[in-house]
Amino acid sequence: MRKGFIVFSALMLVIASADASAQVGSRRGSARGGVDRSANFQEKPGNSVDQLALILAELQQDLKLTADQQVAWDAYTRNVEALASDVARERGRTKEVMQMKVLQRLDHAVDVARNRLTAVEDIAAAAKKLYAGLTPEQQSMADPRLATAIAAAAASGSANPGIEPGRTDGRK
């Protein structure tokens, strides 16, 4: 039980710090005159559901991926979208979870943390593979933004209509 709590605590710390850094704002400039398009997006709070999709679409466009790089990109986005789907599904279960007895809720919290840790590890592995295949110029564009997508997935839940929030495994 202690190990589960430690894993849960560490994961929540990672997600909270990633979320906090995303709220502070990114320092990235786009390929179009250095304008930070995420700042423009944040002025429209009604579009929060689309934040992850926007981040991924902008990054993909800015990176100008080759066909070989596209395979690694697809794996990365599948994993990020799976995390977003998992977050959205859990948000939908709040009422159900609150009706559980305390020990069931604790077990559920450990299971959720374990699943999120696995999802973040999958994202990290895919991001490392993608990053390794990028040119130095692409890497400089990707540096602050690959992790921002993880924070957006953890914060906003499902943003892509292709994500299936009803799936029990959180994966496509």
PDB file of C-alpha atoms in Angstrom:
ATOM      1  CA  MET A   1       0.000   0.000   0.000  1.00  0.00           C
ATOM      2  CA  ARG A   2       2.890   2.358   0.831  1.00  0.00           C
ATOM      3  CA  LYS A   3       4.480   1.739  -2.573  1.00  0.00           C
ATOM      4  CA  GLY A   4       1.189   2.587  -4.287  1.00  0.00           C
ATOM      5  CA  PHE A   5       0.908   5.800  -2.322  1.00  0.00           C
ATOM      6  CA  ILE A   6       4.454   6.778  -3.256  1.00  0.00           C
ATOM      7  CA  VAL A   7       3.783   6.049  -6.929  1.00  0.00           C
ATOM      8  CA  PHE A   8       0.522   7.990  -6.777  1.00  0.00           C
ATOM      9  CA  SER A   9       2.185  10.931  -5.032  1.00  0.00           C
ATOM     10  CA  ALA A  10       5.071  11.025  -7.489  1.00  0.00           C
ATOM     11  CA  LEU A  11       2.742  10.876 -10.463  1.00  0.00           C
ATOM     12  CA  MET A  12       0.509  13.633  -9.133  1.00  0.00           C
ATOM     13  CA  LEU A  13       3.602  15.773  -8.508  1.00  0.00           C
ATOM     14  CA  VAL A  14       4.766  15.240 -12.094  1.00  0.00           C
ATOM     15  CA  ILE A  15       1.342  16.076 -13.495  1.00  0.00           C
ATOM     16  CA  ALA A  16       0.929  19.098 -11.226  1.00  0.00           C
ATOM     17  CA  SER A  17       4.349  20.484 -12.112  1.00  0.00           C
ATOM     18  CA  ALA A  18       3.763  19.900 -15.818  1.00  0.00           C
ATOM     19  CA  ASP A  19       0.361  21.560 -15.518  1.00  0.00           C
ATOM     20  CA  ALA A  20       1.843  24.506 -13.636  1.00  0.00           C
ATOM     21  CA  SER A  21       4.547  24.983 -16.222  1.00  0.00           C
ATOM     22  CA  ALA A  22       1.940  24.864 -18.971  1.00  0.00           C
ATOM     23  CA  GLN A  23      -0.107  27.551 -17.179  1.00  0.00           C
ATOM     24  CA  VAL A  24       2.921  29.826 -16.906  1.00  0.00           C
ATOM     25  CA  GLY A  25       3.098  29.729 -20.679  1.00  0.00           C
ATOM     26  CA  SER A  26       5.501  28.336 -23.176  1.00  0.00           C
ATOM     27  CA  ARG A  27       8.526  30.166 -24.458  1.00  0.00           C
ATOM     28  CA  ARG A  28       8.351  28.652 -27.870  1.00  0.00           C
ATOM     29  CA  GLY A  29       8.064  30.652 -30.998  1.00  0.00           C
ATOM     30  CA  SER A  30       6.424  29.312 -34.053  1.00  0.00           C
ATOM     31  CA  ALA A  31       7.949  28.992 -37.459  1.00  0.00           C
ATOM     32  CA  ARG A  32       5.830  32.001 -38.448  1.00  0.00           C
ATOM     33  CA  GLY A  33       7.618  35.065 -37.167  1.00  0.00           C
ATOM     34  CA  GLY A  34       8.118  33.873 -33.587  1.00  0.00           C
ATOM     35  CA  VAL A  35       4.503  34.443 -32.582  1.00  0.00           C
ATOM     36  CA  ASP A  36       3.402  32.238 -29.713  1.00  0.00           C
ATOM     37  CA  ARG A  37       0.122  30.823 -30.955  1.00  0.00           C
ATOM     38  CA  SER A  38      -0.634  29.172 -27.611  1.00  0.00           C
ATOM     39  CA  ALA A  39      -0.982  32.642 -26.068  1.00  0.00           C
ATOM     40  CA  ASN A  40      -3.669  33.471 -28.619  1.00  0.00           C
ATOM     41  CA  PHE A  41      -5.453  30.248 -27.824  1.00  0.00           C
ATOM     42  CA  GLN A  42      -5.454  30.844 -24.076  1.00  0.00           C
ATOM     43  CA  GLU A  43      -7.428  34.030 -24.625  1.00  0.00           C
ATOM     44  CA  LYS A  44     -10.394  31.845 -25.600  1.00  0.00           C
ATOM     45  CA  PRO A  45     -11.256  29.765 -22.518  1.00  0.00           C
ATOM     46  CA  GLY A  46     -14.298  28.222 -24.196  1.00  0.00           C
ATOM     47  CA  ASN A  47     -11.981  26.173 -26.380  1.00  0.00           C
ATOM     48  CA  SER A  48     -10.248  24.306 -23.541  1.00  0.00           C
ATOM     49  CA  VAL A  49     -11.507  20.988 -24.883  1.00  0.00           C
ATOM     50  CA  ASP A  50      -9.558  21.586 -28.084  1.00  0.00           C
ATOM     51  CA  GLN A  51      -6.292  22.574 -26.393  1.00  0.00           C
ATOM     52  CA  LEU A  52      -4.585  19.191 -26.774  1.00  0.00           C
ATOM     53  CA  ALA A  53      -5.656  18.815 -30.387  1.00  0.00           C
ATOM     54  CA  LEU A  54      -4.420  22.346 -31.097  1.00  0.00           C
ATOM     55  CA  ILE A  55      -1.064  21.783 -29.419  1.00  0.00           C
ATOM     56  CA  LEU A  56      -0.483  18.561 -31.335  1.00  0.00           C
ATOM     57  CA  ALA A  57      -1.636  19.970 -34.672  1.00  0.00           C
ATOM     58  CA  GLU A  58       0.539  23.075 -34.355  1.00  0.00           C
ATOM     59  CA  LEU A  59       3.585  21.077 -33.327  1.00  0.00           C
ATOM     60  CA  GLN A  60       3.128  18.608 -36.161  1.00  0.00           C
ATOM     61  CA  GLN A  61       2.761  21.440 -38.653  1.00  0.00           C
ATOM     62  CA  ASP A  62       5.793  23.320 -37.324  1.00  0.00           C
ATOM     63  CA  LEU A  63       8.004  20.210 -37.308  1.00  0.00           C
ATOM     64  CA  LYS A  64       7.387  19.461 -41.003  1.00  0.00           C
ATOM     65  CA  LEU A  65       7.882  15.749 -40.408  1.00  0.00           C
ATOM     66  CA  THR A  66       9.292  13.386 -43.012  1.00  0.00           C
ATOM     67  CA  ALA A  67       7.539  10.104 -43.780  1.00  0.00           C
ATOM     68  CA  ASP A  68      10.000   8.230 -41.539  1.00  0.00           C
ATOM     69  CA  GLN A  69       9.426  10.658 -38.667  1.00  0.00           C
ATOM     70  CA  GLN A  70       5.650  10.430 -39.075  1.00  0.00           C
ATOM     71  CA  VAL A  71       5.617   6.855 -37.732  1.00  0.00           C
ATOM     72  CA  ALA A  72       7.244   7.967 -34.463  1.00  0.00           C
ATOM     73  CA  TRP A  73       4.942  11.015 -34.329  1.00  0.00           C
ATOM     74  CA  ASP A  74       1.872   8.810 -34.680  1.00  0.00           C
ATOM     75  CA  ALA A  75       3.027   6.597 -31.795  1.00  0.00           C
ATOM     76  CA  TYR A  76       3.650   9.664 -29.611  1.00  0.00           C
ATOM     77  CA  THR A  77       0.236  11.200 -30.348  1.00  0.00           C
ATOM     78  CA  ARG A  78      -1.563   7.874 -29.785  1.00  0.00           C
ATOM     79  CA  ASN A  79      -0.001   7.669 -26.323  1.00  0.00           C
ATOM     80  CA  VAL A  80      -0.761  11.304 -25.454  1.00  0.00           C
ATOM     81  CA  GLU A  81      -4.350  10.891 -26.638  1.00  0.00           C
ATOM     82  CA  ALA A  82      -4.674   7.677 -24.602  1.00  0.00           C
ATOM     83  CA  LEU A  83      -3.705   9.612 -21.465  1.00  0.00           C
ATOM     84  CA  ALA A  84      -6.244  12.318 -22.317  1.00  0.00           C
ATOM     85  CA  SER A  85      -8.888   9.652 -22.826  1.00  0.00           C
ATOM     86  CA  ASP A  86      -8.061   8.099 -19.467  1.00  0.00           C
ATOM     87  CA  VAL A  87      -8.315  11.472 -17.716  1.00  0.00           C
ATOM     88  CA  ALA A  88     -11.652  12.211 -19.384  1.00  0.00           C
ATOM     89  CA  ARG A  89     -13.017   8.791 -18.485  1.00  0.00           C
ATOM     90  CA  GLU A  90     -11.991   9.210 -14.843  1.00  0.00           C
ATOM     91  CA  ARG A  91     -13.575  12.665 -14.680  1.00  0.00           C
ATOM     92  CA  GLY A  92     -16.802  11.060 -15.835  1.00  0.00           C
ATOM     93  CA  ARG A  93     -16.606   8.532 -12.998  1.00  0.00           C
ATOM     94  CA  THR A  94     -16.397  11.067 -10.157  1.00  0.00           C
ATOM     95  CA  LYS A  95     -19.916  10.412  -8.876  1.00  0.00           C
ATOM     96  CA  GLU A  96     -19.406   6.651  -9.014  1.00  0.00           C
ATOM     97  CA  VAL A  97     -16.077   6.878  -7.187  1.00  0.00           C
ATOM     98  CA  MET A  98     -17.517   9.131  -4.472  1.00  0.00           C
ATOM     99  CA  GLN A  99     -20.105   6.459  -3.694  1.00  0.00           C
ATOM    100  CA  MET A 100     -17.397   3.884  -2.981  1.00  0.00           C
ATOM    101  CA  LYS A 101     -16.356   3.074   0.553  1.00  0.00           C
ATOM    102  CA  VAL A 102     -13.082   4.648   1.658  1.00  0.00           C
ATOM    103  CA  LEU A 103     -10.952   1.525   1.186  1.00  0.00           C
ATOM    104  CA  GLN A 104     -12.383   1.014  -2.299  1.00  0.00           C
ATOM    105  CA  ARG A 105     -11.602   4.635  -3.134  1.00  0.00           C
ATOM    106  CA  LEU A 106      -8.043   4.230  -1.923  1.00  0.00           C
ATOM    107  CA  ASP A 107      -7.606   1.110  -4.038  1.00  0.00           C
ATOM    108  CA  HIS A 108      -9.157   2.939  -6.973  1.00  0.00           C
ATOM    109  CA  ALA A 109      -6.782   5.888  -6.489  1.00  0.00           C
ATOM    110  CA  VAL A 110      -3.812   3.507  -6.529  1.00  0.00           C
ATOM    111  CA  ASP A 111      -5.102   1.820  -9.698  1.00  0.00           C
ATOM    112  CA  VAL A 112      -5.612   5.185 -11.397  1.00  0.00           C
ATOM    113  CA  ALA A 113      -2.104   6.332 -10.390  1.00  0.00           C
ATOM    114  CA  ARG A 114      -0.589   3.088 -11.637  1.00  0.00           C
ATOM    115  CA  ASN A 115      -2.418   3.416 -14.970  1.00  0.00           C
ATOM    116  CA  ARG A 116      -1.370   7.062 -15.328  1.00  0.00           C
ATOM    117  CA  LEU A 117       2.239   6.209 -14.539  1.00  0.00           C
ATOM    118  CA  THR A 118       2.203   3.539 -17.240  1.00  0.00           C
ATOM    119  CA  ALA A 119       0.647   6.009 -19.676  1.00  0.00           C
ATOM    120  CA  VAL A 120       3.276   8.658 -18.910  1.00  0.00           C
ATOM    121  CA  GLU A 121       6.051   6.068 -19.287  1.00  0.00           C
ATOM    122  CA  ASP A 122       4.589   5.074 -22.681  1.00  0.00           C
ATOM    123  CA  ILE A 123       4.512   8.738 -23.713  1.00  0.00           C
ATOM    124  CA  ALA A 124       8.098   9.260 -22.557  1.00  0.00           C
ATOM    125  CA  ALA A 125       9.326   6.247 -24.527  1.00  0.00           C
ATOM    126  CA  ALA A 126       7.507   7.390 -27.669  1.00  0.00           C
ATOM    127  CA  ALA A 127       8.719  10.978 -27.223  1.00  0.00           C
ATOM    128  CA  LYS A 128      12.329   9.832 -26.849  1.00  0.00           C
ATOM    129  CA  LYS A 129      12.082   7.769 -30.019  1.00  0.00           C
ATOM    130  CA  LEU A 130      10.487  10.681 -31.895  1.00  0.00           C
ATOM    131  CA  TYR A 131      13.034  13.170 -30.559  1.00  0.00           C
ATOM    132  CA  ALA A 132      15.953  10.948 -31.545  1.00  0.00           C
ATOM    133  CA  GLY A 133      14.711  10.936 -35.146  1.00  0.00           C
ATOM    134  CA  LEU A 134      14.356  14.712 -35.415  1.00  0.00           C
ATOM    135  CA  THR A 135      16.907  17.069 -36.913  1.00  0.00           C
ATOM    136  CA  PRO A 136      18.592  19.551 -34.538  1.00  0.00           C
ATOM    137  CA  GLU A 137      16.319  22.323 -35.852  1.00  0.00           C
ATOM    138  CA  GLN A 138      13.226  20.204 -35.245  1.00  0.00           C
ATOM    139  CA  GLN A 139      14.510  19.260 -31.789  1.00  0.00           C
ATOM    140  CA  SER A 140      14.775  22.926 -30.818  1.00  0.00           C
ATOM    141  CA  MET A 141      11.119  23.412 -31.786  1.00  0.00           C
ATOM    142  CA  ALA A 142      10.034  20.215 -30.035  1.00  0.00           C
ATOM    143  CA  ASP A 143      12.000  20.751 -26.807  1.00  0.00           C
ATOM    144  CA  PRO A 144       9.467  22.725 -24.769  1.00  0.00           C
ATOM    145  CA  ARG A 145       6.406  21.457 -26.597  1.00  0.00           C
ATOM    146  CA  LEU A 146       6.493  17.663 -26.316  1.00  0.00           C
ATOM    147  CA  ALA A 147       6.028  17.868 -22.542  1.00  0.00           C
ATOM    148  CA  THR A 148       3.369  20.572 -22.896  1.00  0.00           C
ATOM    149  CA  ALA A 149       1.187  18.081 -24.736  1.00  0.00           C
ATOM    150  CA  ILE A 150       1.461  15.691 -21.785  1.00  0.00           C
ATOM    151  CA  ALA A 151       0.357  18.455 -19.418  1.00  0.00           C
ATOM    152  CA  ALA A 152      -2.544  19.337 -21.713  1.00  0.00           C
ATOM    153  CA  ALA A 153      -3.605  15.691 -21.849  1.00  0.00           C
ATOM    154  CA  ALA A 154      -3.497  15.443 -18.068  1.00  0.00           C
ATOM    155  CA  ALA A 155      -5.338  18.738 -17.605  1.00  0.00           C
ATOM    156  CA  SER A 156      -7.961  18.781 -20.293  1.00  0.00           C
ATOM    157  CA  GLY A 157      -8.916  15.205 -20.910  1.00  0.00           C
ATOM    158  CA  SER A 158     -10.049  14.005 -24.282  1.00  0.00           C
ATOM    159  CA  ALA A 159      -9.642  16.618 -26.996  1.00  0.00           C
ATOM    160  CA  ASN A 160      -9.751  14.473 -30.093  1.00  0.00           C
ATOM    161  CA  PRO A 161     -13.016  13.095 -31.419  1.00  0.00           C
ATOM    162  CA  GLY A 162     -11.082   9.977 -32.428  1.00  0.00           C
ATOM    163  CA  ILE A 163     -10.404   9.130 -28.780  1.00  0.00           C
ATOM    164  CA  GLU A 164     -12.754   6.590 -27.354  1.00  0.00           C
ATOM    165  CA  PRO A 165     -13.425   7.648 -23.734  1.00  0.00           C
ATOM    166  CA  GLY A 166     -15.632   4.604 -23.158  1.00  0.00           C
ATOM    167  CA  ARG A 167     -12.748   2.160 -23.595  1.00  0.00           C
ATOM    168  CA  THR A 168     -11.809   0.481 -20.327  1.00  0.00           C
ATOM    169  CA  ASP A 169      -8.124   0.247 -21.160  1.00  0.00           C
ATOM    170  CA  GLY A 170      -7.743   3.932 -22.113  1.00  0.00           C
ATOM    171  CA  ARG A 171      -6.125   2.949 -25.424  1.00  0.00           C
ATOM    172  CA  LYS A 172      -7.351   2.959 -29.006  1.00  0.00           C
TER     173      LYS A 172
END
